[in-house]
PDB file of C-alpha atoms in Angstrom:
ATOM      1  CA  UNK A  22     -11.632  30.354  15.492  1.00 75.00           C
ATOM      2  CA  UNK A  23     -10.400  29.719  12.042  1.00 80.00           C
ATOM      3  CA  UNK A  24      -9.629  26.461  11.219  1.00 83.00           C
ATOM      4  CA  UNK A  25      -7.222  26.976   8.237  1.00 84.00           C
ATOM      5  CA  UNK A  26      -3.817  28.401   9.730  1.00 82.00           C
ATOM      6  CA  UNK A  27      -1.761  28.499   6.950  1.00 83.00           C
ATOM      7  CA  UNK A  28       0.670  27.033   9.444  1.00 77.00           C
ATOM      8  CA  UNK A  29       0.672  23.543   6.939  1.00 80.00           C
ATOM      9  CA  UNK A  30       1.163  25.150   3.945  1.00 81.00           C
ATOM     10  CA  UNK A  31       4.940  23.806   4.194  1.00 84.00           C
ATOM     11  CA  UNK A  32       4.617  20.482   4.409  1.00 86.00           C
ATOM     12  CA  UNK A  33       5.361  20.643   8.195  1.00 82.00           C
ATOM     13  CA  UNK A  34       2.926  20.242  11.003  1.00 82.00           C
ATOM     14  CA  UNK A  35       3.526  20.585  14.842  1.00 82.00           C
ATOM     15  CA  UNK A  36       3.174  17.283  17.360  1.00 81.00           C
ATOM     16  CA  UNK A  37       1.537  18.247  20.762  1.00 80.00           C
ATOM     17  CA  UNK A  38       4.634  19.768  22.641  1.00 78.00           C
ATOM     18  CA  UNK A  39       5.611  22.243  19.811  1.00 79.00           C
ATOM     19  CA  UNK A  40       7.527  20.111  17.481  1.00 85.00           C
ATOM     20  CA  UNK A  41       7.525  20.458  14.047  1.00 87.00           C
ATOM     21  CA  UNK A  42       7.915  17.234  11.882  1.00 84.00           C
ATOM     22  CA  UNK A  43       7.352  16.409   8.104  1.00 80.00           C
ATOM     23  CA  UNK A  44       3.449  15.757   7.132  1.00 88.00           C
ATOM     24  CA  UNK A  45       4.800  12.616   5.427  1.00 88.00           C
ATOM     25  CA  UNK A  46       6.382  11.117   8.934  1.00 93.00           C
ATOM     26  CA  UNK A  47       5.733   8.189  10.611  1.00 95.00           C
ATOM     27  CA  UNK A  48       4.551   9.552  13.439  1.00 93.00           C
ATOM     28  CA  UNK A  49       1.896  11.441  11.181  1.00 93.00           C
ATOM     29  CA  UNK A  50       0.963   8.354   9.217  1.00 96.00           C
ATOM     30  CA  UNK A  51       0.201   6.848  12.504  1.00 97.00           C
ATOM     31  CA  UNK A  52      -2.017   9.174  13.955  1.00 95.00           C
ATOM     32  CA  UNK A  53      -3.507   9.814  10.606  1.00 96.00           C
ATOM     33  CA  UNK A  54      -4.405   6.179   9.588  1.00 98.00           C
ATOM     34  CA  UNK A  55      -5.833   5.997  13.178  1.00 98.00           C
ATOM     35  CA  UNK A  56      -7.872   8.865  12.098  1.00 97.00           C
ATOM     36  CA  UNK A  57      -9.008   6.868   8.953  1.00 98.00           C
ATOM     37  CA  UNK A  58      -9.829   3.955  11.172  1.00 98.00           C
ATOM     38  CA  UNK A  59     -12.495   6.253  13.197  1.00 98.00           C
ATOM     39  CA  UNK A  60     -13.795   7.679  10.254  1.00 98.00           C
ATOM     40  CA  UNK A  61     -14.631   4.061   9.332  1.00 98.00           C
ATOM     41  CA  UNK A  62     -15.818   3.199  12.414  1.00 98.00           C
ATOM     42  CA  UNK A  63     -18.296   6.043  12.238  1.00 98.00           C
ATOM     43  CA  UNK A  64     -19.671   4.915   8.953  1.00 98.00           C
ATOM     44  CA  UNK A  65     -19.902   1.444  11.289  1.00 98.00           C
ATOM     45  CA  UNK A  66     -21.580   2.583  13.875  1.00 98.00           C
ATOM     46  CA  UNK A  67     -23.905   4.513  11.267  1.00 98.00           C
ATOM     47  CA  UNK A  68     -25.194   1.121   9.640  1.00 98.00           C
ATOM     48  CA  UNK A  69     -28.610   0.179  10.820  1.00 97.00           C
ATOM     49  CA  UNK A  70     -27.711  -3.728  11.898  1.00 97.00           C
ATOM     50  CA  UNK A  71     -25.452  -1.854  14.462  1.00 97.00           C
ATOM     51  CA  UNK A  72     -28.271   0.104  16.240  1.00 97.00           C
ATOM     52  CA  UNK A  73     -27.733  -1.866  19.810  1.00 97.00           C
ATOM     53  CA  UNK A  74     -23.779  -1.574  19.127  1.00 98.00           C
ATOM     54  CA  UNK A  75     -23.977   1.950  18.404  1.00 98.00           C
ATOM     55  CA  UNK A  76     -22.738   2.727  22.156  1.00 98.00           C
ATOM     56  CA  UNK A  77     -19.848   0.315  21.825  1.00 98.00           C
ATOM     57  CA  UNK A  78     -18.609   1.559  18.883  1.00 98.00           C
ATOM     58  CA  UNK A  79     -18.959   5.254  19.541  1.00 98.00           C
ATOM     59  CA  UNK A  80     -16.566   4.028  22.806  1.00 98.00           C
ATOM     60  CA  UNK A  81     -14.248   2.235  20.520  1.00 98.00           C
ATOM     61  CA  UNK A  82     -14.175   5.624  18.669  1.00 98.00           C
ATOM     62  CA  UNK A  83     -13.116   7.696  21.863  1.00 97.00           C
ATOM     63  CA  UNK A  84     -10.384   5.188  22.523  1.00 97.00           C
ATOM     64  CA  UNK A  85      -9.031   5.730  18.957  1.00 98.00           C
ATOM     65  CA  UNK A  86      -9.427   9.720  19.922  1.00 95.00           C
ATOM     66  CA  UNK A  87      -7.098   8.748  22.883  1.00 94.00           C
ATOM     67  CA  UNK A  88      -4.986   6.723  20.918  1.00 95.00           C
ATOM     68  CA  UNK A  89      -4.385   9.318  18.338  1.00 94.00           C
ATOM     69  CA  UNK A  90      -3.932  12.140  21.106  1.00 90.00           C
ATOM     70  CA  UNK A  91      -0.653   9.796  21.902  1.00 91.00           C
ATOM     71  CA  UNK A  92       0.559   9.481  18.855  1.00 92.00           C
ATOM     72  CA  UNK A  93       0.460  12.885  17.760  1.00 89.00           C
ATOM     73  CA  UNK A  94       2.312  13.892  21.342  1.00 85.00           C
ATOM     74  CA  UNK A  95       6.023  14.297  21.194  1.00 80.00           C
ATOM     75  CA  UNK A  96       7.247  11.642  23.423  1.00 74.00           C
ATOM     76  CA  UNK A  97      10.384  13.738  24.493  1.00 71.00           C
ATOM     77  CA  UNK A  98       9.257  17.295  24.971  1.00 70.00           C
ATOM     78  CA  UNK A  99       5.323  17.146  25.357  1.00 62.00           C
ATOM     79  CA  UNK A 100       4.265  18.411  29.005  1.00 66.00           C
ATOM     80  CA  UNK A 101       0.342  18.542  28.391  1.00 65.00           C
ATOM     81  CA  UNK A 102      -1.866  15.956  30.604  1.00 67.00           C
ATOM     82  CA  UNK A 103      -3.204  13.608  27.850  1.00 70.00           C
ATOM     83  CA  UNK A 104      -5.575  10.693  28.043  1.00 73.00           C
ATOM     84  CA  UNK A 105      -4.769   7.419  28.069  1.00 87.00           C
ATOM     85  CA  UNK A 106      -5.377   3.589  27.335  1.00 93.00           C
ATOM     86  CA  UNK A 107      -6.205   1.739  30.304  1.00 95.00           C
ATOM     87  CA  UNK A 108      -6.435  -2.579  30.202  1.00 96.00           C
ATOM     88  CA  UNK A 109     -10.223  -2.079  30.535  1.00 98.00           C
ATOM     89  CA  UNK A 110     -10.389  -1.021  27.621  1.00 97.00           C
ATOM     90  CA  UNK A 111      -9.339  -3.792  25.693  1.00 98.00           C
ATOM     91  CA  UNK A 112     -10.474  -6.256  28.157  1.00 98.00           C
ATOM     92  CA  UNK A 113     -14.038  -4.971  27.114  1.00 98.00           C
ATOM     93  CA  UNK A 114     -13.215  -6.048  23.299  1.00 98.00           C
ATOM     94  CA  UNK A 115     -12.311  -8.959  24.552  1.00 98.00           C
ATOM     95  CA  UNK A 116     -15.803  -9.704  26.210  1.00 98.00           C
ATOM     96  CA  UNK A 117     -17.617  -8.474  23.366  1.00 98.00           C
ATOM     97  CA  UNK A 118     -16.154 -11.013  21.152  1.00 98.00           C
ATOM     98  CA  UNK A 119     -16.903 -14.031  23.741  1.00 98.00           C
ATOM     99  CA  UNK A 120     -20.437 -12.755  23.921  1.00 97.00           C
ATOM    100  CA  UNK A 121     -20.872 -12.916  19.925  1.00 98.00           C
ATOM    101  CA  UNK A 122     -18.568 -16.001  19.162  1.00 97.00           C
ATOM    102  CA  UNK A 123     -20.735 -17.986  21.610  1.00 96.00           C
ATOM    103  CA  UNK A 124     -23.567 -17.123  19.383  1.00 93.00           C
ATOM    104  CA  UNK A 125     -21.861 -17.989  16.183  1.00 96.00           C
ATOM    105  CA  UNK A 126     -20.854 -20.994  14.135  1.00 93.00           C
ATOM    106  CA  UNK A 127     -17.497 -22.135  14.660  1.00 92.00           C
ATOM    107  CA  UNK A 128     -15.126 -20.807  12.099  1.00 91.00           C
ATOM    108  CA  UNK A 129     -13.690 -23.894  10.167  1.00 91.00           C
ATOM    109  CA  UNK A 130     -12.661 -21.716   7.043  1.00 92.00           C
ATOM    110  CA  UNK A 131     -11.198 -18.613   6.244  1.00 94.00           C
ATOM    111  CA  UNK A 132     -13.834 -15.914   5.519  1.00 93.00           C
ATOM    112  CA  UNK A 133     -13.677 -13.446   1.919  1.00 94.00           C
ATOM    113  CA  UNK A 134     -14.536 -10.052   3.041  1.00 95.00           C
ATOM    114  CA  UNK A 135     -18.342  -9.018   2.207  1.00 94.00           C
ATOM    115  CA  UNK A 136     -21.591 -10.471   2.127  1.00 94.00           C
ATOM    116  CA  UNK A 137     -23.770  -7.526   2.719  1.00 97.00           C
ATOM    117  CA  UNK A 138     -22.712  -3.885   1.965  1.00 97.00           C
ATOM    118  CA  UNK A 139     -22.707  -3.497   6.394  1.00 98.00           C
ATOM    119  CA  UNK A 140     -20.594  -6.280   6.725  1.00 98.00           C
ATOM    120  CA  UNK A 141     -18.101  -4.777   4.008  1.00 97.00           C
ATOM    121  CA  UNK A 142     -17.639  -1.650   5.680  1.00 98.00           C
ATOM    122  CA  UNK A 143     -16.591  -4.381   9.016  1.00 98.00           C
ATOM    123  CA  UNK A 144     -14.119  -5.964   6.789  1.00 98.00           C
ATOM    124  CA  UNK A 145     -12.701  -2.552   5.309  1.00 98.00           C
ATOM    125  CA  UNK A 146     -12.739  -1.113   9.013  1.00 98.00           C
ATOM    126  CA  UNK A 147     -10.133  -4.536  10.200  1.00 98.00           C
ATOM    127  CA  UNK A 148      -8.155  -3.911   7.023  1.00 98.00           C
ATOM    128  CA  UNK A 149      -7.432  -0.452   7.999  1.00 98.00           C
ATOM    129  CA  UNK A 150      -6.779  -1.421  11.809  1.00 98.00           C
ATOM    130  CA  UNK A 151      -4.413  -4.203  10.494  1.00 98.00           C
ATOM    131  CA  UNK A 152      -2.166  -1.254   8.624  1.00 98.00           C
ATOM    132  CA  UNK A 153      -2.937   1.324  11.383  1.00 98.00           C
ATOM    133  CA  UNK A 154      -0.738  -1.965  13.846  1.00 98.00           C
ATOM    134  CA  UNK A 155       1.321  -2.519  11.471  1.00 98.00           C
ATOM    135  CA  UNK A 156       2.714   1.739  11.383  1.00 98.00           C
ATOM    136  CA  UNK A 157       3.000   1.842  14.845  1.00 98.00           C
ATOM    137  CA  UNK A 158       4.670  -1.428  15.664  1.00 98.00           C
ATOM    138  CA  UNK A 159       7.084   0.136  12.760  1.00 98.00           C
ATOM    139  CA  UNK A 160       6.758   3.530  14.619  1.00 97.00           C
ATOM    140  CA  UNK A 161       8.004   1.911  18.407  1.00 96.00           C
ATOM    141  CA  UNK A 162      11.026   0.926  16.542  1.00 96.00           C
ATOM    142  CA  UNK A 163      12.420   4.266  15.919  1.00 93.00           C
ATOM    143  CA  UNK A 164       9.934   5.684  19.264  1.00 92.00           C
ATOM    144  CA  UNK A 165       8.208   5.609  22.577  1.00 90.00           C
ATOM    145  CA  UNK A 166       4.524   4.357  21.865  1.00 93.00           C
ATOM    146  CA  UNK A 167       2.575   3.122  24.839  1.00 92.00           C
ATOM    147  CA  UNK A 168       2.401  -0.373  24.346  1.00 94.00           C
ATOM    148  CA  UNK A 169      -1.513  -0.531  25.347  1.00 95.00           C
ATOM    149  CA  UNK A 170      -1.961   1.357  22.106  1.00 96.00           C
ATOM    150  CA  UNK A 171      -0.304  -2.031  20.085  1.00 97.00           C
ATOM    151  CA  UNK A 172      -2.501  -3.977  22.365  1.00 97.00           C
ATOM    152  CA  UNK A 173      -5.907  -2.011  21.865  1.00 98.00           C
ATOM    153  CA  UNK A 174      -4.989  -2.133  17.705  1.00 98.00           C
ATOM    154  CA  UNK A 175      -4.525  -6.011  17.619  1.00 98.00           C
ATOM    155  CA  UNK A 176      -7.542  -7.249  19.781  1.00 98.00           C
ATOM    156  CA  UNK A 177      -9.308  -3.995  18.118  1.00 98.00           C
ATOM    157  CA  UNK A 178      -9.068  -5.647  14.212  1.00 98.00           C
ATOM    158  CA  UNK A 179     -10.092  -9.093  16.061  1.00 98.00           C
ATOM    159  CA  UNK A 180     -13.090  -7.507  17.397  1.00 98.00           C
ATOM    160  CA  UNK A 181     -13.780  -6.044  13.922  1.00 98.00           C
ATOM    161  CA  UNK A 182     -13.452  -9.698  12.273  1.00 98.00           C
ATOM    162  CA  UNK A 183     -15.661 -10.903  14.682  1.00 98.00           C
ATOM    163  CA  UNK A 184     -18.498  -7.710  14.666  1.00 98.00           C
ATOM    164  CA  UNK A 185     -18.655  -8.926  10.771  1.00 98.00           C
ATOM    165  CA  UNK A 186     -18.965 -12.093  11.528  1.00 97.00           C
ATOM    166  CA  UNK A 187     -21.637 -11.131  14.024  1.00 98.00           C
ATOM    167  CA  UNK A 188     -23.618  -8.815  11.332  1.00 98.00           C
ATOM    168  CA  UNK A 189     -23.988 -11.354   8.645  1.00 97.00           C
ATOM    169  CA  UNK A 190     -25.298 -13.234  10.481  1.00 97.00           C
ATOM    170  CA  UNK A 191     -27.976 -10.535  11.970  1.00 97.00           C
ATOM    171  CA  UNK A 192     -28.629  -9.642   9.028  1.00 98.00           C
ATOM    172  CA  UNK A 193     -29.123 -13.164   7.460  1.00 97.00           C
ATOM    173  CA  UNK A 194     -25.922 -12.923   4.996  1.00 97.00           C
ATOM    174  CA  UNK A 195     -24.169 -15.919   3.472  1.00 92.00           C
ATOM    175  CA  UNK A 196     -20.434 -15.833   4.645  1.00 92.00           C
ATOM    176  CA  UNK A 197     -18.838 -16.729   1.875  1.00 90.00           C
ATOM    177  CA  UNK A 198     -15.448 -18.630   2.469  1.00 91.00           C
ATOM    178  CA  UNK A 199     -12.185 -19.350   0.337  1.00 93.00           C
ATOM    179  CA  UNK A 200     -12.235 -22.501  -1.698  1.00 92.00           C
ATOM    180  CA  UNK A 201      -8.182 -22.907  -2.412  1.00 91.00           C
ATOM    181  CA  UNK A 202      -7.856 -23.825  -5.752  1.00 91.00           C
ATOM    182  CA  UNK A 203      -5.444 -27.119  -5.781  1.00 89.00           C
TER     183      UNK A 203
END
């Protein structure tokens, strides 16, 4: 199988059920920043202080493969069987966070993104999350979106706050936080 199919070459691109929409709509900027967001998480799951979270994340990763299989469906004429969210699913973020906040320091202050290279790639990984929620909430305005994918996206760029959080300090990293200036 090729993968080029000339089929692109347009500007167009078809949705699963046969639709053909714009490469610069919504729906594609959805699907495609969620594709950005794995791609980070890959790179996050690659970094070394992550090698007993590498299962996690590669899980987190499937969801946003489930996710993206969603977005990139047709609400209206799609017929194919795809995979879905379940509450599980973000009900395991959920734990994950308790189990490292009760092994961090309270937060008091807000936190400036970096530290340590790892933890960067954290921080860059929530900031893409953050716009990935932010396209689809925008997306559900104009569309049917499955509201567990919202859901999984918000506690998804908490869990990424708090997996930095968690890193820096495995890995012995100053957290630096924001000093307003008055």
């Amino acid at each position: 199988m090729k993968i080029y199919t000339k089929t692109g070459d347009q500007g167009l691109t078809s949705l699963i059920g046969g639709t053909r929409v714009p490469k610069s709509s919504l729906r594609i900027d959805c699907y495609g920043t969620v594709d950005e967001l794995n791609a980070y998480i890959g790179l996050l799951r690659d970094q070394d202080v992550n090698g007993s979270r590498r299962g996690l994340l590669k899980e987190i990763q499937d969801r946003l493969f489930t996710m993206g299989s969603s977005l990139a469906s047709d609400p209206e004429k799609s017929k194919m069987k795809i995979p879905d969210l379940h509450a599980e699913d973000v009900a395991l973020l959920e734990q994950e966070m308790d189990r490292m906040n009760a092994d961090l320091p309270e937060l008091r202050e807000f936190i400036l993104p970096g530290g340590h290279p790892s933890v960067s790639v954290a921080h860059v990984a929530r900031c893409v999350c953050r716009r990935a929620e932010r396209l689809v909430i925008h997306l559900r305005e104009e569309s049917f979106v499955a509201e567990l994918v919202i859901i999984y996206l918000n506690r998804l760029s908490d869990y990424l706050f708090v997996l930095g959080r968690q890193m820096a300090h495995d890995l012995g990293a100053e957290e630096v936080t924001w000093k307003p200036r008055l």
